[in-house]
Amino acid sequence: SLDYCVVKIPRWDLAKFNRVSTKIGSSMKSVGEVMAIGRNFEEAFQKALRMVDENVNGFDPYIKKVNENELREPTDKRMFVLAAALKENYTVEKLYELTKIDRWFLEKLKNIIDYYKTLESIDSGSITFEILKSAKQIGFSDKQIAAAIKSTELAVRKLREEFKITPFVKQIDTVAAEWPATTNYLYLTYNGSTHDLNFPGDFVMVLGSGVYRIGSSVEFDWCAVGCLRELKNQGKKTIMVNYNPETVSTDYDMSDRLYFEEISFEVVMDIYNLEKPDGVILC
């Protein structure tokens, strides 16, 4: 069986258009998509929400207000209405009646909000190793934890490093261990105990342009691809960090190591501290 979970979420830029209906229909309205990989659904789902919009901390109950009509009709922001409803103690059964989203998913989403409530009840000075590790294992970012405990991202990061809570690098096995497989698809997870590969150094890290949106599309990905090719011509080993499955830069043969990960301060620094590359290039 596969030991990882993948979540894909489309990106909608509906705010750019007047009079457009935000309800789901038969015409395609998304302008891009993201792909997140984790060891459990909660971890991958929260990663994906942050990838779609860098201003979102994860499954955040404060972005939207509860509105039962918005729960009945799928829209681009329904996930956050769902988060608000769970925060206001709507039961899984009630939400199933409204949304018809499978109860398995609703239970997983409830796990995230329940933990959010736990974090909010804790004073920033009394956060323990167990609390922080469990938060990281269900996909909370440092910034998200900081918002819940009224602290700062850097303070949470410092505490995490003191507790030695750091992510492990896992390799995607595309054939579920049926045959030996060495792929360069990598992801970070807190639900592990060992790294799947070594870190010899001597790499150059290239950061991709993330999700396609209005104003940033394939031409920006081409910058990253051009950069990777030139580095290869110069005999340098490359690391690509990107999370857009539609791009050429995330093809398996474009780089020596491909991290399907968020492009955020926290994650880029975590990869940097592990790989210790010779340099980092923004594309």
PDB file of C-alpha atoms in Angstrom:
ATOM      1  CA  SER A   1       0.000   0.000   0.000  1.00  0.00           C
ATOM      2  CA  LEU A   2       1.043   3.618  -0.417  1.00  0.00           C
ATOM      3  CA  ASP A   3       2.380   5.384   2.666  1.00  0.00           C
ATOM      4  CA  TYR A   4       1.514   8.895   1.553  1.00  0.00           C
ATOM      5  CA  CYS A   5      -1.587  10.955   0.873  1.00  0.00           C
ATOM      6  CA  VAL A   6      -1.912  13.498  -1.938  1.00  0.00           C
ATOM      7  CA  VAL A   7      -4.361  16.416  -1.916  1.00  0.00           C
ATOM      8  CA  LYS A   8      -4.954  18.597  -4.964  1.00  0.00           C
ATOM      9  CA  ILE A   9      -6.873  21.887  -4.774  1.00  0.00           C
ATOM     10  CA  PRO A  10      -7.733  24.205  -7.698  1.00  0.00           C
ATOM     11  CA  ARG A  11      -7.070  27.932  -7.471  1.00  0.00           C
ATOM     12  CA  TRP A  12      -9.865  30.312  -8.388  1.00  0.00           C
ATOM     13  CA  ASP A  13      -9.186  33.996  -9.054  1.00  0.00           C
ATOM     14  CA  LEU A  14     -12.869  34.923  -9.070  1.00  0.00           C
ATOM     15  CA  ALA A  15     -12.309  38.212  -7.210  1.00  0.00           C
ATOM     16  CA  LYS A  16     -10.788  39.569 -10.429  1.00  0.00           C
ATOM     17  CA  PHE A  17     -14.134  39.376 -12.260  1.00  0.00           C
ATOM     18  CA  ASN A  18     -17.296  41.374 -11.643  1.00  0.00           C
ATOM     19  CA  ARG A  19     -20.653  39.595 -11.614  1.00  0.00           C
ATOM     20  CA  VAL A  20     -19.099  36.116 -11.832  1.00  0.00           C
ATOM     21  CA  SER A  21     -20.963  33.357  -9.980  1.00  0.00           C
ATOM     22  CA  THR A  22     -18.760  31.686  -7.359  1.00  0.00           C
ATOM     23  CA  LYS A  23     -20.971  28.591  -7.327  1.00  0.00           C
ATOM     24  CA  ILE A  24     -19.683  25.437  -8.946  1.00  0.00           C
ATOM     25  CA  GLY A  25     -21.150  24.750 -12.377  1.00  0.00           C
ATOM     26  CA  SER A  26     -20.400  23.003 -15.646  1.00  0.00           C
ATOM     27  CA  SER A  27     -17.850  25.546 -16.895  1.00  0.00           C
ATOM     28  CA  MET A  28     -14.249  25.518 -15.705  1.00  0.00           C
ATOM     29  CA  LYS A  29     -13.370  28.530 -13.567  1.00  0.00           C
ATOM     30  CA  SER A  30     -10.090  27.533 -11.950  1.00  0.00           C
ATOM     31  CA  VAL A  31      -6.871  29.091 -13.242  1.00  0.00           C
ATOM     32  CA  GLY A  32      -4.393  26.680 -11.657  1.00  0.00           C
ATOM     33  CA  GLU A  33      -3.946  23.877  -9.167  1.00  0.00           C
ATOM     34  CA  VAL A  34      -1.660  22.786  -6.345  1.00  0.00           C
ATOM     35  CA  MET A  35      -0.564  19.391  -5.105  1.00  0.00           C
ATOM     36  CA  ALA A  36       0.407  18.624  -1.514  1.00  0.00           C
ATOM     37  CA  ILE A  37       1.849  15.404  -0.126  1.00  0.00           C
ATOM     38  CA  GLY A  38       1.737  14.258   3.489  1.00  0.00           C
ATOM     39  CA  ARG A  39       1.623  11.137   5.633  1.00  0.00           C
ATOM     40  CA  ASN A  40      -1.999  11.716   6.622  1.00  0.00           C
ATOM     41  CA  PHE A  41      -4.961  13.592   5.188  1.00  0.00           C
ATOM     42  CA  GLU A  42      -4.858  16.448   7.699  1.00  0.00           C
ATOM     43  CA  GLU A  43      -1.195  17.190   6.980  1.00  0.00           C
ATOM     44  CA  ALA A  44      -1.596  17.151   3.186  1.00  0.00           C
ATOM     45  CA  PHE A  45      -4.868  19.125   3.272  1.00  0.00           C
ATOM     46  CA  GLN A  46      -3.493  21.984   5.381  1.00  0.00           C
ATOM     47  CA  LYS A  47      -0.373  22.162   3.212  1.00  0.00           C
ATOM     48  CA  ALA A  48      -2.548  22.397   0.091  1.00  0.00           C
ATOM     49  CA  LEU A  49      -4.677  25.244   1.501  1.00  0.00           C
ATOM     50  CA  ARG A  50      -1.523  27.272   2.191  1.00  0.00           C
ATOM     51  CA  MET A  51      -0.190  26.535  -1.289  1.00  0.00           C
ATOM     52  CA  VAL A  52      -3.340  27.819  -3.005  1.00  0.00           C
ATOM     53  CA  ASP A  53      -3.166  31.173  -1.213  1.00  0.00           C
ATOM     54  CA  GLU A  54      -0.055  32.369   0.597  1.00  0.00           C
ATOM     55  CA  ASN A  55      -2.235  34.634   2.794  1.00  0.00           C
ATOM     56  CA  VAL A  56      -4.018  31.621   4.306  1.00  0.00           C
ATOM     57  CA  ASN A  57      -2.465  29.846   7.309  1.00  0.00           C
ATOM     58  CA  GLY A  58      -4.271  26.548   6.781  1.00  0.00           C
ATOM     59  CA  PHE A  59      -7.749  25.306   7.715  1.00  0.00           C
ATOM     60  CA  ASP A  60      -8.580  28.612   9.390  1.00  0.00           C
ATOM     61  CA  PRO A  61     -11.982  29.056  11.112  1.00  0.00           C
ATOM     62  CA  TYR A  62     -11.746  32.874  11.107  1.00  0.00           C
ATOM     63  CA  ILE A  63     -11.684  33.576   7.359  1.00  0.00           C
ATOM     64  CA  LYS A  64     -15.437  33.166   6.747  1.00  0.00           C
ATOM     65  CA  LYS A  65     -18.618  33.368   8.836  1.00  0.00           C
ATOM     66  CA  VAL A  66     -20.991  30.421   9.193  1.00  0.00           C
ATOM     67  CA  ASN A  67     -23.630  30.466   6.479  1.00  0.00           C
ATOM     68  CA  GLU A  68     -25.747  27.371   5.891  1.00  0.00           C
ATOM     69  CA  ASN A  69     -26.569  28.373   2.310  1.00  0.00           C
ATOM     70  CA  GLU A  70     -22.855  28.510   1.534  1.00  0.00           C
ATOM     71  CA  LEU A  71     -22.475  25.052   3.049  1.00  0.00           C
ATOM     72  CA  ARG A  72     -25.212  23.644   0.808  1.00  0.00           C
ATOM     73  CA  GLU A  73     -23.826  25.173  -2.413  1.00  0.00           C
ATOM     74  CA  PRO A  74     -20.179  24.396  -3.225  1.00  0.00           C
ATOM     75  CA  THR A  75     -18.195  27.617  -3.760  1.00  0.00           C
ATOM     76  CA  ASP A  76     -14.515  28.482  -3.875  1.00  0.00           C
ATOM     77  CA  LYS A  77     -14.577  29.433  -0.170  1.00  0.00           C
ATOM     78  CA  ARG A  78     -16.778  26.654   1.207  1.00  0.00           C
ATOM     79  CA  MET A  79     -13.861  25.002   3.024  1.00  0.00           C
ATOM     80  CA  PHE A  80     -13.481  28.041   5.271  1.00  0.00           C
ATOM     81  CA  VAL A  81     -17.222  28.223   5.980  1.00  0.00           C
ATOM     82  CA  LEU A  82     -16.912  24.581   6.996  1.00  0.00           C
ATOM     83  CA  ALA A  83     -14.015  25.458   9.329  1.00  0.00           C
ATOM     84  CA  ALA A  84     -16.107  28.213  10.941  1.00  0.00           C
ATOM     85  CA  ALA A  85     -19.052  25.815  11.370  1.00  0.00           C
ATOM     86  CA  LEU A  86     -16.844  23.206  13.059  1.00  0.00           C
ATOM     87  CA  LYS A  87     -15.457  25.925  15.345  1.00  0.00           C
ATOM     88  CA  GLU A  88     -19.051  26.764  16.326  1.00  0.00           C
ATOM     89  CA  ASN A  89     -19.624  23.123  17.292  1.00  0.00           C
ATOM     90  CA  TYR A  90     -21.701  21.956  14.330  1.00  0.00           C
ATOM     91  CA  THR A  91     -21.778  18.157  14.480  1.00  0.00           C
ATOM     92  CA  VAL A  92     -20.367  15.946  11.727  1.00  0.00           C
ATOM     93  CA  GLU A  93     -23.897  14.603  11.145  1.00  0.00           C
ATOM     94  CA  LYS A  94     -25.380  18.088  10.714  1.00  0.00           C
ATOM     95  CA  LEU A  95     -22.566  19.083   8.333  1.00  0.00           C
ATOM     96  CA  TYR A  96     -23.064  15.880   6.361  1.00  0.00           C
ATOM     97  CA  GLU A  97     -26.752  16.768   5.921  1.00  0.00           C
ATOM     98  CA  LEU A  98     -25.810  20.257   4.688  1.00  0.00           C
ATOM     99  CA  THR A  99     -22.771  19.525   2.519  1.00  0.00           C
ATOM    100  CA  LYS A 100     -23.092  15.836   1.611  1.00  0.00           C
ATOM    101  CA  ILE A 101     -19.312  15.646   2.042  1.00  0.00           C
ATOM    102  CA  ASP A 102     -18.374  12.120   3.144  1.00  0.00           C
ATOM    103  CA  ARG A 103     -18.278  11.753   6.933  1.00  0.00           C
ATOM    104  CA  TRP A 104     -14.698  10.415   6.779  1.00  0.00           C
ATOM    105  CA  PHE A 105     -13.473  13.764   5.457  1.00  0.00           C
ATOM    106  CA  LEU A 106     -15.624  15.719   7.908  1.00  0.00           C
ATOM    107  CA  GLU A 107     -14.135  13.745  10.819  1.00  0.00           C
ATOM    108  CA  LYS A 108     -10.625  14.560   9.594  1.00  0.00           C
ATOM    109  CA  LEU A 109     -11.483  18.260   9.266  1.00  0.00           C
ATOM    110  CA  LYS A 110     -12.979  18.168  12.762  1.00  0.00           C
ATOM    111  CA  ASN A 111      -9.640  16.798  14.064  1.00  0.00           C
ATOM    112  CA  ILE A 112      -7.900  19.932  12.787  1.00  0.00           C
ATOM    113  CA  ILE A 113     -10.406  22.367  14.337  1.00  0.00           C
ATOM    114  CA  ASP A 114     -10.439  20.437  17.635  1.00  0.00           C
ATOM    115  CA  TYR A 115      -6.677  20.816  17.793  1.00  0.00           C
ATOM    116  CA  TYR A 116      -6.994  24.496  16.900  1.00  0.00           C
ATOM    117  CA  LYS A 117      -9.218  24.924  19.964  1.00  0.00           C
ATOM    118  CA  THR A 118      -6.651  23.075  22.102  1.00  0.00           C
ATOM    119  CA  LEU A 119      -3.877  25.407  20.917  1.00  0.00           C
ATOM    120  CA  GLU A 120      -5.998  28.494  21.590  1.00  0.00           C
ATOM    121  CA  SER A 121      -6.520  27.401  25.189  1.00  0.00           C
ATOM    122  CA  ILE A 122      -2.758  27.229  25.815  1.00  0.00           C
ATOM    123  CA  ASP A 123      -0.545  30.064  26.973  1.00  0.00           C
ATOM    124  CA  SER A 124       2.411  30.612  24.611  1.00  0.00           C
ATOM    125  CA  GLY A 125       4.846  30.075  27.488  1.00  0.00           C
ATOM    126  CA  SER A 126       3.498  26.651  28.432  1.00  0.00           C
ATOM    127  CA  ILE A 127       3.520  24.827  25.101  1.00  0.00           C
ATOM    128  CA  THR A 128       5.042  21.368  25.558  1.00  0.00           C
ATOM    129  CA  PHE A 129       6.977  19.028  23.261  1.00  0.00           C
ATOM    130  CA  GLU A 130       3.936  16.746  22.826  1.00  0.00           C
ATOM    131  CA  ILE A 131       1.554  19.589  21.958  1.00  0.00           C
ATOM    132  CA  LEU A 132       3.930  21.081  19.392  1.00  0.00           C
ATOM    133  CA  LYS A 133       4.784  17.736  17.801  1.00  0.00           C
ATOM    134  CA  SER A 134       1.111  16.735  17.498  1.00  0.00           C
ATOM    135  CA  ALA A 135       0.298  20.114  15.914  1.00  0.00           C
ATOM    136  CA  LYS A 136       3.044  19.627  13.323  1.00  0.00           C
ATOM    137  CA  GLN A 137       1.843  16.083  12.609  1.00  0.00           C
ATOM    138  CA  ILE A 138      -1.607  17.293  11.567  1.00  0.00           C
ATOM    139  CA  GLY A 139      -0.226  19.948   9.273  1.00  0.00           C
ATOM    140  CA  PHE A 140      -0.058  23.121  11.367  1.00  0.00           C
ATOM    141  CA  SER A 141       2.566  25.605  10.174  1.00  0.00           C
ATOM    142  CA  ASP A 142       4.693  27.600  12.617  1.00  0.00           C
ATOM    143  CA  LYS A 143       2.795  30.734  11.593  1.00  0.00           C
ATOM    144  CA  GLN A 144      -0.545  29.016  12.196  1.00  0.00           C
ATOM    145  CA  ILE A 145       0.521  27.785  15.643  1.00  0.00           C
ATOM    146  CA  ALA A 146       1.814  31.287  16.455  1.00  0.00           C
ATOM    147  CA  ALA A 147      -1.565  32.823  15.522  1.00  0.00           C
ATOM    148  CA  ALA A 148      -3.394  30.346  17.770  1.00  0.00           C
ATOM    149  CA  ILE A 149      -1.144  30.781  20.830  1.00  0.00           C
ATOM    150  CA  LYS A 150      -0.636  34.546  20.283  1.00  0.00           C
ATOM    151  CA  SER A 151       3.091  34.294  19.598  1.00  0.00           C
ATOM    152  CA  THR A 152       5.293  34.876  16.526  1.00  0.00           C
ATOM    153  CA  GLU A 153       6.392  32.518  13.764  1.00  0.00           C
ATOM    154  CA  LEU A 154      10.073  32.940  14.668  1.00  0.00           C
ATOM    155  CA  ALA A 155       9.409  32.232  18.361  1.00  0.00           C
ATOM    156  CA  VAL A 156       7.565  29.014  17.456  1.00  0.00           C
ATOM    157  CA  ARG A 157      10.362  28.029  15.072  1.00  0.00           C
ATOM    158  CA  LYS A 158      12.988  28.631  17.765  1.00  0.00           C
ATOM    159  CA  LEU A 159      11.005  26.535  20.256  1.00  0.00           C
ATOM    160  CA  ARG A 160      10.564  23.778  17.668  1.00  0.00           C
ATOM    161  CA  GLU A 161      14.310  23.696  17.008  1.00  0.00           C
ATOM    162  CA  GLU A 162      15.010  23.574  20.761  1.00  0.00           C
ATOM    163  CA  PHE A 163      12.647  20.600  21.045  1.00  0.00           C
ATOM    164  CA  LYS A 164      14.384  19.083  17.967  1.00  0.00           C
ATOM    165  CA  ILE A 165      11.041  18.780  16.152  1.00  0.00           C
ATOM    166  CA  THR A 166      12.188  18.870  12.535  1.00  0.00           C
ATOM    167  CA  PRO A 167      10.628  17.360   9.421  1.00  0.00           C
ATOM    168  CA  PHE A 168      11.834  14.173   7.761  1.00  0.00           C
ATOM    169  CA  VAL A 169      12.387  13.915   4.020  1.00  0.00           C
ATOM    170  CA  LYS A 170      10.445  11.102   2.404  1.00  0.00           C
ATOM    171  CA  GLN A 171      10.738   9.762  -1.113  1.00  0.00           C
ATOM    172  CA  ILE A 172       7.640   8.886  -3.097  1.00  0.00           C
ATOM    173  CA  ASP A 173       7.538   5.237  -4.034  1.00  0.00           C
ATOM    174  CA  THR A 174       5.477   5.245  -7.221  1.00  0.00           C
ATOM    175  CA  VAL A 175       4.989   1.460  -7.272  1.00  0.00           C
ATOM    176  CA  ALA A 176       4.085   0.858  -3.585  1.00  0.00           C
ATOM    177  CA  ALA A 177       7.227  -1.250  -2.953  1.00  0.00           C
ATOM    178  CA  GLU A 178       6.237  -3.795  -5.611  1.00  0.00           C
ATOM    179  CA  TRP A 179       9.581  -3.225  -7.347  1.00  0.00           C
ATOM    180  CA  PRO A 180      12.665  -1.265  -6.318  1.00  0.00           C
ATOM    181  CA  ALA A 181      12.032   2.359  -7.271  1.00  0.00           C
ATOM    182  CA  THR A 182      14.261   5.369  -6.883  1.00  0.00           C
ATOM    183  CA  THR A 183      12.390   8.528  -7.731  1.00  0.00           C
ATOM    184  CA  ASN A 184      13.481  12.077  -7.055  1.00  0.00           C
ATOM    185  CA  TYR A 185      10.007  13.107  -5.839  1.00  0.00           C
ATOM    186  CA  LEU A 186      10.448  14.233  -2.233  1.00  0.00           C
ATOM    187  CA  TYR A 187       8.243  15.722   0.471  1.00  0.00           C
ATOM    188  CA  LEU A 188       8.614  16.745   4.106  1.00  0.00           C
ATOM    189  CA  THR A 189       6.602  15.190   6.899  1.00  0.00           C
ATOM    190  CA  TYR A 190       6.521  15.223  10.695  1.00  0.00           C
ATOM    191  CA  ASN A 191       5.002  11.721  10.670  1.00  0.00           C
ATOM    192  CA  GLY A 192       8.285   9.893  10.258  1.00  0.00           C
ATOM    193  CA  SER A 193      11.400   8.888  12.157  1.00  0.00           C
ATOM    194  CA  THR A 194      14.093   8.634   9.459  1.00  0.00           C
ATOM    195  CA  HIS A 195      15.130  10.360   6.249  1.00  0.00           C
ATOM    196  CA  ASP A 196      14.804   8.324   3.054  1.00  0.00           C
ATOM    197  CA  LEU A 197      18.049   9.682   1.606  1.00  0.00           C
ATOM    198  CA  ASN A 198      21.377  11.291   2.482  1.00  0.00           C
ATOM    199  CA  PHE A 199      22.373  14.938   2.160  1.00  0.00           C
ATOM    200  CA  PRO A 200      25.799  15.100   0.492  1.00  0.00           C
ATOM    201  CA  GLY A 201      25.600  18.852  -0.215  1.00  0.00           C
ATOM    202  CA  ASP A 202      26.925  20.481  -3.416  1.00  0.00           C
ATOM    203  CA  PHE A 203      23.416  21.213  -4.705  1.00  0.00           C
ATOM    204  CA  VAL A 204      21.982  24.490  -5.964  1.00  0.00           C
ATOM    205  CA  MET A 205      18.408  25.112  -4.831  1.00  0.00           C
ATOM    206  CA  VAL A 206      15.923  26.676  -7.258  1.00  0.00           C
ATOM    207  CA  LEU A 207      12.577  27.977  -5.976  1.00  0.00           C
ATOM    208  CA  GLY A 208       9.700  27.714  -8.452  1.00  0.00           C
ATOM    209  CA  SER A 209       6.878  30.174  -8.992  1.00  0.00           C
ATOM    210  CA  GLY A 210       4.114  28.109  -7.391  1.00  0.00           C
ATOM    211  CA  VAL A 211       0.495  27.998  -8.448  1.00  0.00           C
ATOM    212  CA  TYR A 212      -0.654  29.400 -11.786  1.00  0.00           C
ATOM    213  CA  ARG A 213      -2.779  32.487 -11.310  1.00  0.00           C
ATOM    214  CA  ILE A 214      -3.890  35.439 -13.402  1.00  0.00           C
ATOM    215  CA  GLY A 215      -0.667  37.272 -14.214  1.00  0.00           C
ATOM    216  CA  SER A 216       1.698  34.419 -13.330  1.00  0.00           C
ATOM    217  CA  SER A 217       1.646  31.340 -15.472  1.00  0.00           C
ATOM    218  CA  VAL A 218       3.807  29.081 -17.624  1.00  0.00           C
ATOM    219  CA  GLU A 219       6.222  31.849 -18.675  1.00  0.00           C
ATOM    220  CA  PHE A 220       7.463  32.129 -15.086  1.00  0.00           C
ATOM    221  CA  ASP A 221       7.888  28.369 -14.879  1.00  0.00           C
ATOM    222  CA  TRP A 222       9.990  28.569 -18.031  1.00  0.00           C
ATOM    223  CA  CYS A 223      12.424  30.832 -16.122  1.00  0.00           C
ATOM    224  CA  ALA A 224      12.870  28.048 -13.563  1.00  0.00           C
ATOM    225  CA  VAL A 225      13.310  25.405 -16.276  1.00  0.00           C
ATOM    226  CA  GLY A 226      15.885  27.565 -18.094  1.00  0.00           C
ATOM    227  CA  CYS A 227      17.724  28.006 -14.806  1.00  0.00           C
ATOM    228  CA  LEU A 228      17.755  24.248 -14.091  1.00  0.00           C
ATOM    229  CA  ARG A 229      19.036  23.474 -17.596  1.00  0.00           C
ATOM    230  CA  GLU A 230      21.833  26.029 -17.382  1.00  0.00           C
ATOM    231  CA  LEU A 231      22.897  24.692 -13.964  1.00  0.00           C
ATOM    232  CA  LYS A 232      22.938  21.169 -15.427  1.00  0.00           C
ATOM    233  CA  ASN A 233      25.087  22.399 -18.346  1.00  0.00           C
ATOM    234  CA  GLN A 234      27.532  23.791 -15.796  1.00  0.00           C
ATOM    235  CA  GLY A 235      27.723  20.390 -14.106  1.00  0.00           C
ATOM    236  CA  LYS A 236      25.880  21.439 -10.957  1.00  0.00           C
ATOM    237  CA  LYS A 237      23.394  19.225  -9.111  1.00  0.00           C
ATOM    238  CA  THR A 238      19.981  20.830  -8.705  1.00  0.00           C
ATOM    239  CA  ILE A 239      17.145  20.900  -6.173  1.00  0.00           C
ATOM    240  CA  MET A 240      13.752  22.170  -7.335  1.00  0.00           C
ATOM    241  CA  VAL A 241      11.152  23.343  -4.812  1.00  0.00           C
ATOM    242  CA  ASN A 242       7.685  23.741  -6.323  1.00  0.00           C
ATOM    243  CA  TYR A 243       4.164  22.427  -5.761  1.00  0.00           C
ATOM    244  CA  ASN A 244       2.443  22.914  -9.098  1.00  0.00           C
ATOM    245  CA  PRO A 245       1.758  19.567 -10.822  1.00  0.00           C
ATOM    246  CA  GLU A 246       1.005  21.267 -14.171  1.00  0.00           C
ATOM    247  CA  THR A 247       4.517  22.627 -14.660  1.00  0.00           C
ATOM    248  CA  VAL A 248       7.557  21.426 -16.572  1.00  0.00           C
ATOM    249  CA  SER A 249       9.786  22.259 -13.583  1.00  0.00           C
ATOM    250  CA  THR A 250       8.072  19.500 -11.578  1.00  0.00           C
ATOM    251  CA  ASP A 251       8.767  16.819 -14.219  1.00  0.00           C
ATOM    252  CA  TYR A 252      10.826  13.930 -12.846  1.00  0.00           C
ATOM    253  CA  ASP A 253      13.754  14.449 -15.245  1.00  0.00           C
ATOM    254  CA  MET A 254      14.204  18.216 -14.823  1.00  0.00           C
ATOM    255  CA  SER A 255      16.155  18.245 -11.544  1.00  0.00           C
ATOM    256  CA  ASP A 256      18.230  15.903  -9.382  1.00  0.00           C
ATOM    257  CA  ARG A 257      15.920  16.389  -6.399  1.00  0.00           C
ATOM    258  CA  LEU A 258      12.362  17.640  -6.556  1.00  0.00           C
ATOM    259  CA  TYR A 259      10.666  18.795  -3.364  1.00  0.00           C
ATOM    260  CA  PHE A 260       6.883  18.960  -3.796  1.00  0.00           C
ATOM    261  CA  GLU A 261       6.598  21.471  -0.983  1.00  0.00           C
ATOM    262  CA  GLU A 262       5.288  24.872   0.063  1.00  0.00           C
ATOM    263  CA  ILE A 263       7.382  27.866  -0.914  1.00  0.00           C
ATOM    264  CA  SER A 264       7.285  29.592   2.453  1.00  0.00           C
ATOM    265  CA  PHE A 265       9.941  30.859   4.858  1.00  0.00           C
ATOM    266  CA  GLU A 266       9.437  27.877   7.168  1.00  0.00           C
ATOM    267  CA  VAL A 267       9.659  25.124   4.558  1.00  0.00           C
ATOM    268  CA  VAL A 268      12.429  26.643   2.437  1.00  0.00           C
ATOM    269  CA  MET A 269      14.532  27.121   5.584  1.00  0.00           C
ATOM    270  CA  ASP A 270      13.839  23.523   6.688  1.00  0.00           C
ATOM    271  CA  ILE A 271      15.004  22.196   3.302  1.00  0.00           C
ATOM    272  CA  TYR A 272      17.978  24.586   3.300  1.00  0.00           C
ATOM    273  CA  ASN A 273      19.092  23.420   6.755  1.00  0.00           C
ATOM    274  CA  LEU A 274      18.953  19.777   5.646  1.00  0.00           C
ATOM    275  CA  GLU A 275      20.466  20.059   2.168  1.00  0.00           C
ATOM    276  CA  LYS A 276      22.936  22.897   2.903  1.00  0.00           C
ATOM    277  CA  PRO A 277      23.033  23.918  -0.782  1.00  0.00           C
ATOM    278  CA  ASP A 278      25.772  26.077  -2.323  1.00  0.00           C
ATOM    279  CA  GLY A 279      23.178  28.679  -3.254  1.00  0.00           C
ATOM    280  CA  VAL A 280      19.503  29.487  -3.694  1.00  0.00           C
ATOM    281  CA  ILE A 281      17.998  30.965  -6.871  1.00  0.00           C
ATOM    282  CA  LEU A 282      14.537  32.542  -6.995  1.00  0.00           C
ATOM    283  CA  CYS A 283      12.679  32.035 -10.257  1.00  0.00           C
TER     284      CYS A 283
END
